[in-house]
Phi, psi and omega in degrees: 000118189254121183302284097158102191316104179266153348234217202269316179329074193132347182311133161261156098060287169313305197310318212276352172256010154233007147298300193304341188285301204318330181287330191286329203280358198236348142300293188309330193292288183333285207270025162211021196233169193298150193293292172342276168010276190277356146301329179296288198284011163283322185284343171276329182264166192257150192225114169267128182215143152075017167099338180274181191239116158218165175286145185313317225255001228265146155108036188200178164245015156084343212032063156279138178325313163263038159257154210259144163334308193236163161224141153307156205205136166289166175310320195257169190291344191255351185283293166336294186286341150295002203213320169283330218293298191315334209263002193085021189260014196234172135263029183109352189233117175353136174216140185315129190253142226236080169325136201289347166284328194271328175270347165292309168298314204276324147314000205319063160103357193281185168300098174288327172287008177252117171333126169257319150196183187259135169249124184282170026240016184249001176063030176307133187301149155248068275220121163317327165307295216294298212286290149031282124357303171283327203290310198296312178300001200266347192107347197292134141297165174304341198299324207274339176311324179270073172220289206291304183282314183304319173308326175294286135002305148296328189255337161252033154301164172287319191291333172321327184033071173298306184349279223311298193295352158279326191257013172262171169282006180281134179256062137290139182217176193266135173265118178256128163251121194247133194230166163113201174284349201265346165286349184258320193278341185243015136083039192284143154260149193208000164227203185325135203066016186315352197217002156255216181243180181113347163217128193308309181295322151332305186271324160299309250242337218231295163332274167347296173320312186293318191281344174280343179262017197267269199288327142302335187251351206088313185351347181336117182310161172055346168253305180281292171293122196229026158291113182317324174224007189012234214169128193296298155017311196267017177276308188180123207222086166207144144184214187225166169275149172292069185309336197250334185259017172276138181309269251266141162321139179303188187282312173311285220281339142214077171248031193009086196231147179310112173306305193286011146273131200266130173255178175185096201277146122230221217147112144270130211220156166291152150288161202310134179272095186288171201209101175252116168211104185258015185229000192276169214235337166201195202269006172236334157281000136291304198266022156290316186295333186251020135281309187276356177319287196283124122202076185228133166342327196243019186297216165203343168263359167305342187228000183204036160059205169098204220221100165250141196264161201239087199271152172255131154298189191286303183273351179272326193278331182289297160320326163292307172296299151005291182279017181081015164283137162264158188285348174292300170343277175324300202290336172270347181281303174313325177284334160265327161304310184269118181244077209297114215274161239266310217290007188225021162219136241249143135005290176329285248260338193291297171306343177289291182299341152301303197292325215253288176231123182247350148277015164276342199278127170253116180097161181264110188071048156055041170281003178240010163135164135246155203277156175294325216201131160260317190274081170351310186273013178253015159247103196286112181271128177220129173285162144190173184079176205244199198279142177142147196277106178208117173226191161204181193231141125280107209258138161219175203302325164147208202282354197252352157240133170314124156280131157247175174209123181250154130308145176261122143239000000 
């Protein structure tokens, strides 16, 4: 494990070519200095973040070789829960502790030993055992593990770049969308409040990810995770569309997957942006209010493109389709309506986007705005929620992630 001093930002030129040596030199010692030497002084070393001491690796064993299966545990949940919180096994909130009976059940009959994906940004083993585990502290039922193993699954495809979206200081986290038949069996909300709390199969199914990308992935805040202000969003972010009450085909069906099959899209995504508009009058003065929504400055896709999700409510979507929008419709309106108007973009940020899309710029040096998003179909349209003119925008980590979709089988 090589350190490398966080973080770069503000860095002059010199600072930052006397990180790289100190890193290069601490490369060549790995790979070329005694082996002994260095398991010691590895196994010693330390990271101070948030005021603590932790080890790069804490709260995993690295998949070491000569780690036991099992551990002894005190008897009691608060003892427990107390032994993990030190070690770095939690997200600060009590969990279920996840008894060699209990990851049996939640396995129901699979391979503990078989491999599922690699978790960045520590290359973590993801062992149907290990997720199992987590799934049991998160609270999960059996129904709900393959909704957790297909997700899992999905976020460490490559185009997903989990690396990034775990280890940046963008206060992102992976958002799961779940579709198909297995939402009516496990019983998902997909209308009020769909994207809070309050139904269990969300908030477990969605939680269970944050301990896999805790303990599998590394993900510790100040060590691994350097998000600067992070985001309730990384406690749990799952949840379905509202099918029944959408004009429109689901997100799954179109992308054209098999209906009578259950899916799981994710995004990395921010937490939610409300889109409060209770007065327009037809389908293009809503989606004007949700065109200055996404159209924001401070976005990571205002400067690096990428695919922000659009959730519409239900009364905001009935008035739109109403008005003759197809969700392609919605999706060309928006790309032309959001539009950051020049007096709220700084002189810095202008020369970046000249140089990076400069077909964003209107006018010479973007004196009539710049546009949020140029290509339509890089914006992902969704129904969810109950009734009231309410919608939201999710901004995600930019052009360098993906939405991927696994099957749950």
């Amino acid at each position: 494990m090589v350190v490398v001093p966080h973080p770069l930002a503000k860095r002059s030129s010199d600072e930052c070519a006397e990180f790289a040596a100190g890193a290069l030199a601490e490369v060549a010692d790995a790979l070329s200095g005694d082996a002994e030497a260095l398991e010691v002084r590895y196994r010693e070393k330390t990271i101070v973040a948030g005021g603590k001491r932790y080890h790069p690796l804490a709260g995993s064993d690295f998949n070491a070789p000569d780690a036991p299966d099992r551990i002894r545990a005190p008897n009691s949940t608060e003892a427990i829960n107390r032994v993990f919180l030190s070690r770095g096994w939690t997200d600060g909130l009590p969990v279920l502790p996840p008894t060699p009976e209990r990851c049996e059940e939640m396995l129901a009959g699979r391979d503990p030993d078989e491999v599922a994906a690699i978790v960045e940004p520590r290359l973590g083993r993801a062992t149907l055992g290990k997720i199992a585990a987590n799934a049991v502290m998160a609270g999960c039922e059996p129904s709900h593990f393959p909704v957790v193993l297909a997700a899992v699954r999905a976020m460490c495809a490559p185009e997903f770049n989990l690396k990034a979206i775990q280890s940046t200081t963008h206060p992102c986290t992976v958002a799961c969308l779940v579709g198909g038949p297995i939402v009516r069996e496990i019983d998902m909300n997909g209308a009020y409040n769909a994207l809070g709390q309050g139904n269990r199969a969300n908030a477990a199914i969605g939680r269970a990810l944050r301990l896999i990308l805790v303990n599998i992935g590394g993900a510790s805040p100040g060590v691994l995770d350097r998000s600067t202000m992070g985001s309730p969003a990384k406690y749990a972010f799952c949840f379905a569309e509202n099918t029944e009450a959408s004009p429109w085909p689901s997100h799954h069906e179109e992308l054209g997957l098999d209906p009578a099959a259950s899916h799981v899209t994710v995004f990395g995504v921010e937490g939610p942006h409300n889109v409060n508009d209770h007065y327009g009058r037809d389908a293009e003065e809503i989606l004007l209010t949700v065109a200055g929504t996404l159209a924001s400055p401070g976005a990571n896709n205002f400067y690096l493109e990428g695919q922000p999700v659009v959730v519409l409510g239900p009364e905001h979507a009935e008035v739109i389709a109403a008005g003759g929008f197809t969700k392609a419709k919605v999706r060309e309106f928006l790309s032309e309506r959001a539009i950051v108007p020049r007096a709220v973009v700084s002189e810095a940020m202008i020369d970046v986007l000249a140089e990076r899309l400069p077909h964003h710029l209107l006018g010479e040096r973007g004196r009539d705005g710049v546009r949020f998003i140029t290509e339509p179909n890089d914006l992902i349209v969704l129904v969810a929620g109950g009734a009231g003119r309410h919608s939201a925008i999710l901004p995600t980590f930019g052009h360098s992630t993906r939405a991927v979709t696994r099957r749950v089988t």
